[in-house]
Amino acid sequence: MGPTGTGRSKTLTETDEELHPLRRILPDSSDNQDGVLHIGGCSLPELAAVYGTPLYVYDEETLRAQARRVSAAFASSSARVSFAAKACATVAVLRVFREEGLGLDTVSAGEIEAGLRAGFAPAHMHLHGNAKSDEDLARALELDLGAIVVDNLDELRRLESMSLGRSTRARVILRLALSVGAKTHAYLLTSGADTKFGLGHDELQTALSRLGKSSTLRLIGLHAHPGSQISDARVYTAALASLLETVELVKTHGLGVEEAGIGGGWAVPYVPNDPALAPEDLAASLRGLLPNRIRLAVEPGRALVARAGVAVYRVVSVKQRPAGRLVAVDGGMGDNPRPVFYGAGYSAIPVNDPAAAAKGSDRLVGRYCEEGDVLAEGVHLPVVPGDLIAVPTAGAYQLSMASAYNLVPQPAVVLVSRGRARLVTRRASHGELLSRELDGL
Ligand code: LLP
């Protein structure tokens, strides 16, 4: 289908002064055509009519532009750039990133499978995880993935025994628990002496002496992912400096390091004034720090997908409360648990009057039976039941963390580009949700 508007087009991101602040949080192709929000040349009301709501709309142009931007930023350092699939494991999105030449960071046999379906070569994927299952490790070994990022000594022991008898040595990267002073939500902090990820200093010594003697595993790199929503580049320069100091220790075990990985976690704005970490600024801060023979590896998730996605909901009811309007929609914490998990803030835009989007006293709430099911607060939503609301910056960690709470089926996903929309994930159904229940058949 090609739901394009015919009227005069105002590009939100370029010409509309009133909507200028939204430029940072909407997809590149967002348009205000005769007062109706369009993405990728497609009218959101038309998409909602065809595919239903809640609907997740991903803009292919933004996905490709972000992938190219990150690749270009790190091109001079010849870095390995991988997309962290946990941010969005939608196969069509993975395929776009594969076509753009990125690698894939996975954390489970399931994400590896999604990567294979998107056409990634196993050599371009690596496996993370602090408590990988035997199935995860076996699949990674069977496919000979680019690398397995070892998180702990128990995993190293299991991997050693699972890799016995193989003709090739499995490539291993060690994840370190570095303290690099990252400031973020406690749940988004993934490095430090007290977090659950990575090897502490003593554990690292043990891991190195074991790898020094291993005939089935080969150390190729060191890794530290400081956390998520990090806007200060100094966190990454500190992480890289610590990894490089550790290289000296590695050498004392007769081992070498080809790659130093600093993870992802680059901050993106969810509301117009939020801080961000631009890939170009990060790349510039790291330039010159690495010796020639060691390759940099980065694995952003959110920075590649967050702004490309917009969630579209239909208003079900509007109540007047002392503090403002309470606007209830047909989605919520089932498709976006981030506000409940992290107190994450979002913006909200009336689809049929995008210019009205502003700060205000209204609250956008979901349909789930939890008082905490709030999608956005402090917004201005002059809407009535039946109207549509778009929530921008919906591309990362919403669908990938979506649940079927209250037995509400997870939403459909469309990929839009140049006036065409393609259904890439169908809406789940009640039958599907109940299909694992063996009683009552
Ligand atoms: N690499 C590693 C080893 C990671 O653990 C993560 C995220 C990433 C890369 C990608 O981070 P990103 O660039 O997307 O920030 N569910 C949370 C985020 C959890 C991130 C966990 N690890 C959220 O919705 O904010």
Tab-separated table of C-alpha atoms and ligand atoms in Angstrom:
chain	number	residue	atom	x	y	z
A	1	MET	CA	0.000	0.000	0.000
A	2	GLY	CA	1.069	3.561	-0.426
A	3	PRO	CA	-0.822	5.879	1.929
A	4	THR	CA	0.689	9.170	0.878
A	5	GLY	CA	-0.796	12.570	1.554
A	6	THR	CA	-1.446	14.843	-1.351
A	7	GLY	CA	-1.335	18.180	0.438
A	8	ARG	CA	1.485	20.623	0.980
A	9	SER	CA	4.243	18.900	2.903
A	10	LYS	CA	5.977	20.465	5.880
A	11	THR	CA	8.992	18.499	7.044
A	12	LEU	CA	8.836	18.485	10.822
A	13	THR	CA	12.512	18.070	11.099
A	14	GLU	CA	13.460	20.955	8.853
A	15	THR	CA	10.935	23.670	8.276
A	16	ASP	CA	8.270	23.702	10.936
A	17	GLU	CA	9.419	26.179	13.539
A	18	GLU	CA	6.644	25.235	15.935
A	19	LEU	CA	7.655	21.581	15.899
A	20	HIS	CA	11.364	22.195	15.832
A	21	PRO	CA	12.016	20.757	19.335
A	22	LEU	CA	10.567	17.438	18.168
A	23	ARG	CA	13.252	17.168	15.492
A	24	ARG	CA	15.560	15.388	17.934
A	25	ILE	CA	13.072	12.669	18.813
A	26	LEU	CA	11.175	11.924	15.590
A	27	PRO	CA	12.248	9.863	12.566
A	28	ASP	CA	14.054	11.763	9.792
A	29	SER	CA	11.153	11.393	7.374
A	30	SER	CA	8.470	12.795	9.718
A	31	ASP	CA	6.127	15.205	7.975
A	32	ASN	CA	3.222	17.349	9.002
A	33	GLN	CA	1.020	17.070	5.907
A	34	ASP	CA	-2.083	19.217	6.261
A	35	GLY	CA	-2.073	18.717	10.004
A	36	VAL	CA	-1.586	14.943	9.918
A	37	LEU	CA	1.577	13.219	11.083
A	38	HIS	CA	3.248	11.181	8.324
A	39	ILE	CA	6.308	8.945	8.577
A	40	GLY	CA	8.174	7.562	5.592
A	41	GLY	CA	5.564	9.213	3.361
A	42	CYS	CA	2.775	7.218	5.039
A	43	SER	CA	-0.119	8.790	6.910
A	44	LEU	CA	-0.351	7.393	10.436
A	45	PRO	CA	-4.209	7.380	10.459
A	46	GLU	CA	-4.163	5.316	7.258
A	47	LEU	CA	-1.638	2.884	8.721
A	48	ALA	CA	-3.724	2.592	11.898
A	49	ALA	CA	-6.849	1.910	9.822
A	50	VAL	CA	-5.130	-0.880	7.882
A	51	TYR	CA	-3.013	-2.522	10.597
A	52	GLY	CA	-4.853	-1.593	13.805
A	53	THR	CA	-3.433	-0.145	17.006
A	54	PRO	CA	-1.230	-0.202	18.987
A	55	LEU	CA	1.070	-0.108	15.993
A	56	TYR	CA	4.840	0.250	15.881
A	57	VAL	CA	6.048	2.145	12.820
A	58	TYR	CA	9.758	1.984	11.925
A	59	ASP	CA	11.255	4.409	9.411
A	60	GLU	CA	13.728	2.624	7.132
A	61	GLU	CA	15.364	5.887	6.134
A	62	THR	CA	16.247	6.684	9.751
A	63	LEU	CA	17.549	3.153	10.412
A	64	ARG	CA	19.853	3.346	7.385
A	65	ALA	CA	20.921	6.924	8.122
A	66	GLN	CA	21.833	6.056	11.716
A	67	ALA	CA	23.773	2.949	10.643
A	68	ARG	CA	25.711	4.985	8.066
A	69	ARG	CA	26.317	7.782	10.517
A	70	VAL	CA	27.792	5.433	13.124
A	71	SER	CA	29.856	3.550	10.530
A	72	ALA	CA	31.204	6.833	9.148
A	73	ALA	CA	32.025	8.146	12.619
A	74	PHE	CA	34.169	5.106	13.399
A	75	ALA	CA	35.523	4.466	9.885
A	76	SER	CA	38.873	6.122	10.490
A	77	SER	CA	39.499	3.923	13.532
A	78	SER	CA	38.512	0.800	11.521
A	79	ALA	CA	36.272	-0.194	14.400
A	80	ARG	CA	34.010	-3.216	14.398
A	81	VAL	CA	30.474	-1.818	14.682
A	82	SER	CA	27.759	-4.253	15.791
A	83	PHE	CA	24.111	-3.647	16.540
A	84	ALA	CA	22.973	-4.870	19.982
A	85	ALA	CA	19.977	-7.010	19.005
A	86	LYS	CA	18.481	-6.790	22.488
A	87	ALA	CA	17.346	-3.241	21.661
A	88	CYS	CA	15.176	-4.527	18.784
A	89	ALA	CA	15.259	-8.094	17.538
A	90	THR	CA	12.682	-7.510	14.767
A	91	VAL	CA	14.118	-9.500	11.851
A	92	ALA	CA	13.315	-6.839	9.225
A	93	VAL	CA	15.217	-4.246	11.269
A	94	LEU	CA	18.168	-6.622	11.707
A	95	ARG	CA	18.154	-7.185	7.939
A	96	VAL	CA	18.464	-3.435	7.296
A	97	PHE	CA	21.515	-3.281	9.578
A	98	ARG	CA	23.037	-6.349	7.922
A	99	GLU	CA	22.589	-4.685	4.540
A	100	GLU	CA	24.324	-1.616	5.965
A	101	GLY	CA	27.340	-3.758	6.868
A	102	LEU	CA	27.011	-3.869	10.667
A	103	GLY	CA	27.756	-6.913	12.804
A	104	LEU	CA	25.359	-8.302	15.424
A	105	ASP	CA	25.671	-8.521	19.192
A	106	THR	CA	23.413	-11.291	20.522
A	107	VAL	CA	22.659	-12.576	24.032
A	108	SER	CA	20.818	-15.845	23.419
A	109	ALA	CA	20.296	-18.702	20.991
A	110	GLY	CA	17.033	-16.924	20.106
A	111	GLU	CA	18.771	-13.713	19.066
A	112	ILE	CA	21.346	-15.770	17.135
A	113	GLU	CA	18.429	-17.388	15.257
A	114	ALA	CA	16.916	-13.963	14.500
A	115	GLY	CA	20.335	-12.871	13.200
A	116	LEU	CA	20.576	-15.911	10.937
A	117	ARG	CA	17.095	-15.201	9.578
A	118	ALA	CA	18.195	-11.645	8.826
A	119	GLY	CA	21.106	-13.091	6.838
A	120	PHE	CA	24.013	-12.367	9.193
A	121	ALA	CA	27.026	-14.615	8.684
A	122	PRO	CA	27.887	-16.351	11.985
A	123	ALA	CA	31.364	-14.821	11.773
A	124	HIS	CA	29.738	-11.380	12.054
A	125	MET	CA	27.857	-12.216	15.245
A	126	HIS	CA	29.083	-12.493	18.811
A	127	LEU	CA	27.423	-13.795	21.948
A	128	HIS	CA	27.137	-11.908	25.229
A	129	GLY	CA	25.342	-12.800	28.456
A	130	ASN	CA	26.099	-13.185	32.160
A	131	ALA	CA	24.300	-16.531	32.554
A	132	LYS	CA	24.334	-18.170	29.143
A	133	SER	CA	22.559	-21.509	28.879
A	134	ASP	CA	24.245	-24.624	27.540
A	135	GLU	CA	21.984	-24.202	24.513
A	136	ASP	CA	23.305	-20.673	23.924
A	137	LEU	CA	26.935	-21.790	24.145
A	138	ALA	CA	26.391	-24.945	22.077
A	139	ARG	CA	24.749	-22.945	19.277
A	140	ALA	CA	27.572	-20.387	19.304
A	141	LEU	CA	30.177	-23.172	19.094
A	142	GLU	CA	28.270	-25.099	16.441
A	143	LEU	CA	28.021	-22.017	14.217
A	144	ASP	CA	31.556	-20.877	15.078
A	145	LEU	CA	30.357	-17.359	15.918
A	146	GLY	CA	32.775	-14.465	15.554
A	147	ALA	CA	33.360	-14.509	19.312
A	148	ILE	CA	31.902	-15.610	22.617
A	149	VAL	CA	32.180	-12.917	25.270
A	150	VAL	CA	32.942	-14.785	28.480
A	151	ASP	CA	31.417	-13.213	31.577
A	152	ASN	CA	32.555	-15.477	34.423
A	153	LEU	CA	34.819	-18.358	35.414
A	154	ASP	CA	32.007	-20.911	35.517
A	155	GLU	CA	31.177	-20.101	31.931
A	156	LEU	CA	34.830	-20.402	30.955
A	157	ARG	CA	34.961	-23.840	32.564
A	158	ARG	CA	31.794	-24.966	30.740
A	159	LEU	CA	33.015	-23.566	27.464
A	160	GLU	CA	36.336	-25.372	27.831
A	161	SER	CA	34.647	-28.713	28.308
A	162	MET	CA	32.060	-28.089	25.579
A	163	SER	CA	34.759	-27.170	23.079
A	164	LEU	CA	36.870	-30.293	23.629
A	165	GLY	CA	37.380	-32.278	20.434
A	166	ARG	CA	36.678	-29.346	18.114
A	167	SER	CA	38.976	-28.885	15.154
A	168	THR	CA	39.094	-25.084	15.462
A	169	ARG	CA	39.674	-23.010	18.553
A	170	ALA	CA	36.685	-20.926	19.597
A	171	ARG	CA	37.398	-17.212	19.807
A	172	VAL	CA	36.859	-15.708	23.225
A	173	ILE	CA	36.595	-12.159	24.535
A	174	LEU	CA	36.757	-11.481	28.276
A	175	ARG	CA	34.238	-9.078	29.785
A	176	LEU	CA	35.658	-7.017	32.627
A	177	ALA	CA	33.800	-5.472	35.564
A	178	LEU	CA	35.449	-2.045	35.400
A	179	SER	CA	34.517	0.915	37.564
A	180	VAL	CA	34.453	3.846	35.173
A	181	GLY	CA	32.133	6.292	36.920
A	182	ALA	CA	29.140	6.018	34.595
A	183	LYS	CA	26.139	8.049	35.788
A	184	THR	CA	22.794	6.530	34.865
A	185	HIS	CA	19.759	4.751	36.317
A	186	ALA	CA	20.941	1.968	38.687
A	187	TYR	CA	19.230	-0.650	36.488
A	188	LEU	CA	21.137	0.591	33.436
A	189	LEU	CA	24.578	0.392	35.057
A	190	THR	CA	26.348	-2.718	33.806
A	191	SER	CA	29.942	-2.269	34.871
A	192	GLY	CA	31.529	-1.839	38.285
A	193	ALA	CA	32.742	-3.884	41.231
A	194	ASP	CA	29.211	-4.518	42.468
A	195	THR	CA	27.297	-5.198	39.252
A	196	LYS	CA	26.431	-8.685	38.034
A	197	PHE	CA	28.359	-8.428	34.767
A	198	GLY	CA	31.941	-9.359	33.991
A	199	LEU	CA	35.079	-10.575	35.700
A	200	GLY	CA	36.618	-8.878	38.723
A	201	HIS	CA	40.376	-8.401	38.896
A	202	ASP	CA	41.214	-11.687	40.632
A	203	GLU	CA	38.826	-13.609	38.405
A	204	LEU	CA	40.526	-12.078	35.386
A	205	GLN	CA	43.907	-13.402	36.556
A	206	THR	CA	42.450	-16.905	36.856
A	207	ALA	CA	40.751	-16.647	33.452
A	208	LEU	CA	43.997	-15.570	31.816
A	209	SER	CA	46.028	-18.387	33.311
A	210	ARG	CA	43.381	-20.886	32.147
A	211	LEU	CA	43.285	-19.403	28.643
A	212	GLY	CA	47.089	-19.416	28.557
A	213	LYS	CA	46.926	-23.211	28.846
A	214	SER	CA	43.821	-23.842	26.719
A	215	SER	CA	44.129	-25.745	23.463
A	216	THR	CA	40.471	-25.235	22.509
A	217	LEU	CA	39.884	-21.540	23.235
A	218	ARG	CA	41.739	-18.529	21.863
A	219	LEU	CA	41.610	-15.108	23.518
A	220	ILE	CA	41.049	-12.347	20.974
A	221	GLY	CA	39.855	-9.407	22.991
A	222	LEU	CA	38.757	-7.557	26.096
A	223	HIS	CA	35.385	-5.924	26.640
A	224	ALA	CA	33.646	-3.523	29.001
A	225	HIS	CA	30.131	-2.140	28.515
A	226	PRO	CA	29.774	0.671	31.058
A	227	GLY	CA	25.973	0.956	31.007
A	228	SER	CA	23.166	2.593	29.048
A	229	GLN	CA	22.021	6.172	28.460
A	230	ILE	CA	25.569	7.479	29.013
A	231	SER	CA	26.050	11.008	27.673
A	232	ASP	CA	29.599	11.663	28.931
A	233	ALA	CA	32.264	10.452	26.480
A	234	ARG	CA	34.844	10.413	29.295
A	235	VAL	CA	33.218	7.228	30.603
A	236	TYR	CA	34.305	5.502	27.391
A	237	THR	CA	37.793	6.989	27.305
A	238	ALA	CA	38.226	5.751	30.896
A	239	ALA	CA	36.921	2.299	29.938
A	240	LEU	CA	39.254	2.100	26.963
A	241	ALA	CA	42.225	3.244	29.046
A	242	SER	CA	41.494	0.491	31.610
A	243	LEU	CA	41.195	-2.135	28.885
A	244	LEU	CA	44.523	-1.033	27.416
A	245	GLU	CA	46.199	-1.231	30.836
A	246	THR	CA	44.880	-4.773	31.122
A	247	VAL	CA	46.533	-5.682	27.812
A	248	GLU	CA	49.889	-5.580	29.617
A	249	LEU	CA	48.621	-8.119	32.124
A	250	VAL	CA	47.330	-10.304	29.292
A	251	LYS	CA	50.789	-10.354	27.723
A	252	THR	CA	52.350	-11.713	30.902
A	253	HIS	CA	50.283	-14.856	30.300
A	254	GLY	CA	51.698	-15.255	26.814
A	255	LEU	CA	48.393	-14.116	25.271
A	256	GLY	CA	47.536	-11.268	22.913
A	257	VAL	CA	44.628	-8.895	22.318
A	258	GLU	CA	43.315	-7.984	18.857
A	259	GLU	CA	40.248	-6.091	19.955
A	260	ALA	CA	39.149	-3.726	22.714
A	261	GLY	CA	35.364	-3.419	22.997
A	262	ILE	CA	33.646	-0.604	24.855
A	263	GLY	CA	30.057	-1.784	24.329
A	264	GLY	CA	27.216	0.584	23.532
A	265	GLY	CA	25.031	2.672	25.796
A	266	TRP	CA	25.174	6.041	23.991
A	267	ALA	CA	22.471	8.296	25.358
A	268	VAL	CA	19.571	9.286	23.120
A	269	PRO	CA	16.897	11.903	23.904
A	270	TYR	CA	13.361	10.705	24.699
A	271	VAL	CA	12.019	14.212	25.279
A	272	PRO	CA	13.426	17.142	23.305
A	273	ASN	CA	15.815	18.477	25.972
A	274	ASP	CA	17.339	15.164	27.073
A	275	PRO	CA	21.127	14.878	26.704
A	276	ALA	CA	22.611	12.741	23.930
A	277	LEU	CA	26.008	11.337	23.018
A	278	ALA	CA	26.710	11.861	19.317
A	279	PRO	CA	28.700	9.027	17.694
A	280	GLU	CA	31.003	11.586	16.056
A	281	ASP	CA	31.864	13.111	19.447
A	282	LEU	CA	32.498	9.709	20.978
A	283	ALA	CA	34.667	8.632	18.044
A	284	ALA	CA	36.651	11.880	18.263
A	285	SER	CA	37.319	11.370	22.002
A	286	LEU	CA	38.637	7.872	21.396
A	287	ARG	CA	40.753	8.714	18.352
A	288	GLY	CA	44.454	8.181	18.845
A	289	LEU	CA	44.058	6.224	22.086
A	290	LEU	CA	44.384	2.798	20.504
A	291	PRO	CA	47.686	1.296	19.431
A	292	ASN	CA	47.707	0.307	15.721
A	293	ARG	CA	47.480	-3.415	16.230
A	294	ILE	CA	44.355	-3.287	18.432
A	295	ARG	CA	40.933	-2.817	16.840
A	296	LEU	CA	38.156	-0.870	18.572
A	297	ALA	CA	34.732	-2.551	18.854
A	298	VAL	CA	31.470	-0.737	19.592
A	299	GLU	CA	27.987	-2.221	19.900
A	300	PRO	CA	25.278	0.433	20.167
A	301	GLY	CA	21.668	-0.684	20.391
A	302	ARG	CA	19.421	2.210	21.307
A	303	ALA	CA	21.359	4.849	19.333
A	304	LEU	CA	20.668	2.943	16.102
A	305	VAL	CA	16.957	2.245	16.547
A	306	ALA	CA	15.272	4.402	19.199
A	307	ARG	CA	14.388	7.414	17.029
A	308	ALA	CA	13.436	5.280	14.018
A	309	GLY	CA	10.389	3.873	15.830
A	310	VAL	CA	7.082	5.522	16.712
A	311	ALA	CA	4.291	3.842	18.680
A	312	VAL	CA	0.750	4.703	17.562
A	313	TYR	CA	-2.132	4.286	20.012
A	314	ARG	CA	-5.870	4.973	19.841
A	315	VAL	CA	-7.502	6.985	22.610
A	316	VAL	CA	-10.104	4.930	24.472
A	317	SER	CA	-11.233	7.337	27.177
A	318	VAL	CA	-10.542	10.823	28.510
A	319	LYS	CA	-11.182	11.757	32.137
A	320	GLN	CA	-10.857	15.125	33.770
A	321	ARG	CA	-8.829	14.967	36.963
A	322	PRO	CA	-7.930	17.878	39.294
A	323	ALA	CA	-4.384	18.009	37.905
A	324	GLY	CA	-5.292	17.636	34.223
A	325	ARG	CA	-6.716	15.254	31.642
A	326	LEU	CA	-6.121	11.531	31.959
A	327	VAL	CA	-5.956	10.098	28.458
A	328	ALA	CA	-6.215	6.289	28.303
A	329	VAL	CA	-5.062	4.428	25.174
A	330	ASP	CA	-5.240	0.866	23.871
A	331	GLY	CA	-1.606	-0.008	24.698
A	332	GLY	CA	0.744	0.707	27.581
A	333	MET	CA	3.113	-1.251	29.784
A	334	GLY	CA	2.586	-4.460	27.796
A	335	ASP	CA	4.249	-2.934	24.730
A	336	ASN	CA	6.331	-0.364	26.634
A	337	PRO	CA	7.435	-1.381	30.122
A	338	ARG	CA	10.200	1.264	30.222
A	339	PRO	CA	8.306	3.922	32.225
A	340	VAL	CA	7.456	1.304	34.872
A	341	PHE	CA	10.948	-0.235	34.920
A	342	TYR	CA	13.096	2.894	34.816
A	343	GLY	CA	10.732	5.834	35.304
A	344	ALA	CA	11.512	6.663	31.658
A	345	GLY	CA	9.937	9.876	30.335
A	346	TYR	CA	8.325	10.123	26.885
A	347	SER	CA	6.682	12.742	24.700
A	348	ALA	CA	3.270	12.302	23.069
A	349	ILE	CA	1.911	13.864	19.868
A	350	PRO	CA	-1.726	14.084	18.715
A	351	VAL	CA	-1.501	12.487	15.254
A	352	ASN	CA	-4.199	14.731	13.759
A	353	ASP	CA	-2.789	17.907	15.261
A	354	PRO	CA	0.964	17.441	15.672
A	355	ALA	CA	1.527	21.160	16.117
A	356	ALA	CA	-0.432	20.955	19.390
A	357	ALA	CA	2.251	18.745	20.977
A	358	ALA	CA	3.587	20.611	23.988
A	359	LYS	CA	4.336	20.324	27.658
A	360	GLY	CA	1.177	20.411	29.720
A	361	SER	CA	-0.687	18.866	32.615
A	362	ASP	CA	-2.163	15.812	30.907
A	363	ARG	CA	-1.182	12.218	31.597
A	364	LEU	CA	-1.131	9.463	28.973
A	365	VAL	CA	-2.025	6.155	30.607
A	366	GLY	CA	-2.207	2.599	29.320
A	367	ARG	CA	-4.884	-0.084	29.356
A	368	TYR	CA	-3.188	-2.466	31.788
A	369	CYS	CA	-4.512	-3.072	35.274
A	370	GLU	CA	-1.725	-1.253	37.081
A	371	GLU	CA	-1.884	2.301	38.376
A	372	GLY	CA	1.770	2.676	37.376
A	373	ASP	CA	0.930	2.006	33.715
A	374	VAL	CA	1.696	5.575	32.594
A	375	LEU	CA	3.207	6.220	29.149
A	376	ALA	CA	3.856	9.961	29.402
A	377	GLU	CA	3.322	12.675	31.979
A	378	GLY	CA	3.256	16.469	31.748
A	379	VAL	CA	2.048	16.463	28.147
A	380	HIS	CA	-0.639	18.485	26.360
A	381	LEU	CA	-3.162	16.218	24.636
A	382	PRO	CA	-6.276	17.954	23.287
A	383	VAL	CA	-7.855	14.678	22.120
A	384	VAL	CA	-11.138	12.780	22.300
A	385	PRO	CA	-11.828	9.022	22.225
A	386	GLY	CA	-11.047	7.588	18.794
A	387	ASP	CA	-8.153	10.017	18.157
A	388	LEU	CA	-4.631	8.709	17.595
A	389	ILE	CA	-1.545	9.510	19.632
A	390	ALA	CA	2.038	8.963	18.514
A	391	VAL	CA	4.757	8.291	21.073
A	392	PRO	CA	8.169	9.022	19.542
A	393	THR	CA	11.512	7.366	20.326
A	394	ALA	CA	9.737	4.037	20.579
A	395	GLY	CA	12.223	2.005	18.560
A	396	ALA	CA	14.448	0.601	21.321
A	397	TYR	CA	13.701	-1.870	24.127
A	398	GLN	CA	9.917	-1.561	23.813
A	399	LEU	CA	8.991	-4.387	21.483
A	400	SER	CA	11.961	-6.447	22.596
A	401	MET	CA	10.747	-6.221	26.208
A	402	ALA	CA	7.027	-6.365	25.394
A	403	SER	CA	4.893	-8.876	27.304
A	404	ALA	CA	1.443	-10.371	26.949
A	405	TYR	CA	0.385	-9.091	30.388
A	406	ASN	CA	-3.403	-9.186	30.865
A	407	LEU	CA	-3.345	-11.521	27.839
A	408	VAL	CA	-3.284	-8.537	25.510
A	409	PRO	CA	-1.566	-9.571	22.240
A	410	GLN	CA	1.707	-7.820	21.387
A	411	PRO	CA	1.418	-5.185	18.621
A	412	ALA	CA	2.131	-5.375	14.907
A	413	VAL	CA	5.157	-3.688	13.326
A	414	VAL	CA	5.336	-1.947	9.961
A	415	LEU	CA	8.438	-0.731	8.173
A	416	VAL	CA	7.792	2.416	6.145
A	417	SER	CA	9.801	3.931	3.326
A	418	ARG	CA	8.995	6.412	0.556
A	419	GLY	CA	5.241	6.154	0.853
A	420	ARG	CA	5.144	2.374	1.174
A	421	ALA	CA	4.421	0.349	4.308
A	422	ARG	CA	5.325	-3.287	4.823
A	423	LEU	CA	3.921	-5.398	7.659
A	424	VAL	CA	7.038	-7.032	9.148
A	425	THR	CA	5.665	-8.447	12.423
A	426	ARG	CA	2.028	-9.430	12.645
A	427	ARG	CA	-0.013	-8.696	15.742
A	428	ALA	CA	-0.110	-11.647	18.155
A	429	SER	CA	-3.491	-13.324	18.601
A	430	HIS	CA	-5.383	-14.619	21.609
A	431	GLY	CA	-5.190	-18.131	20.204
A	432	GLU	CA	-1.434	-17.821	19.961
A	433	LEU	CA	-1.154	-16.546	23.519
A	434	LEU	CA	-3.219	-19.466	24.798
A	435	SER	CA	-1.618	-22.049	22.533
A	436	ARG	CA	0.843	-23.153	25.228
A	437	GLU	CA	-1.944	-23.850	27.733
A	438	LEU	CA	-2.689	-27.551	27.791
A	439	ASP	CA	-5.827	-27.373	29.921
A	440	GLY	CA	-9.295	-26.673	28.455
A	441	LEU	CA	-8.533	-27.891	24.969
B	1	LLP	N1	26.455	-4.168	24.760
B	1	LLP	C1	26.191	-4.776	25.927
B	1	LLP	C2	27.135	-5.757	26.446
B	1	LLP	C3	25.008	-4.490	26.623
B	1	LLP	O1	24.766	-5.092	27.779
B	1	LLP	C4	24.100	-3.543	26.087
B	1	LLP	C5	22.856	-3.229	26.779
B	1	LLP	C6	24.412	-2.928	24.852
B	1	LLP	C7	25.611	-3.256	24.224
B	1	LLP	C8	23.515	-1.934	24.181
B	1	LLP	O2	23.248	-0.818	24.975
B	1	LLP	P1	22.453	0.436	24.339
B	1	LLP	O3	23.358	1.070	23.306
B	1	LLP	O4	21.231	-0.069	23.707
B	1	LLP	O5	22.153	1.335	25.496
B	1	LLP	N2	16.262	-2.309	28.784
B	1	LLP	C9	17.020	-1.113	29.074
B	1	LLP	C10	18.403	-1.171	28.500
B	1	LLP	C11	19.209	-2.354	28.970
B	1	LLP	C12	20.512	-2.434	28.251
B	1	LLP	C13	21.302	-3.632	28.623
B	1	LLP	N3	22.511	-3.783	27.892
B	1	LLP	C14	16.239	0.101	28.575
B	1	LLP	O6	15.120	-0.062	28.090
B	1	LLP	O7	16.689	1.216	28.695
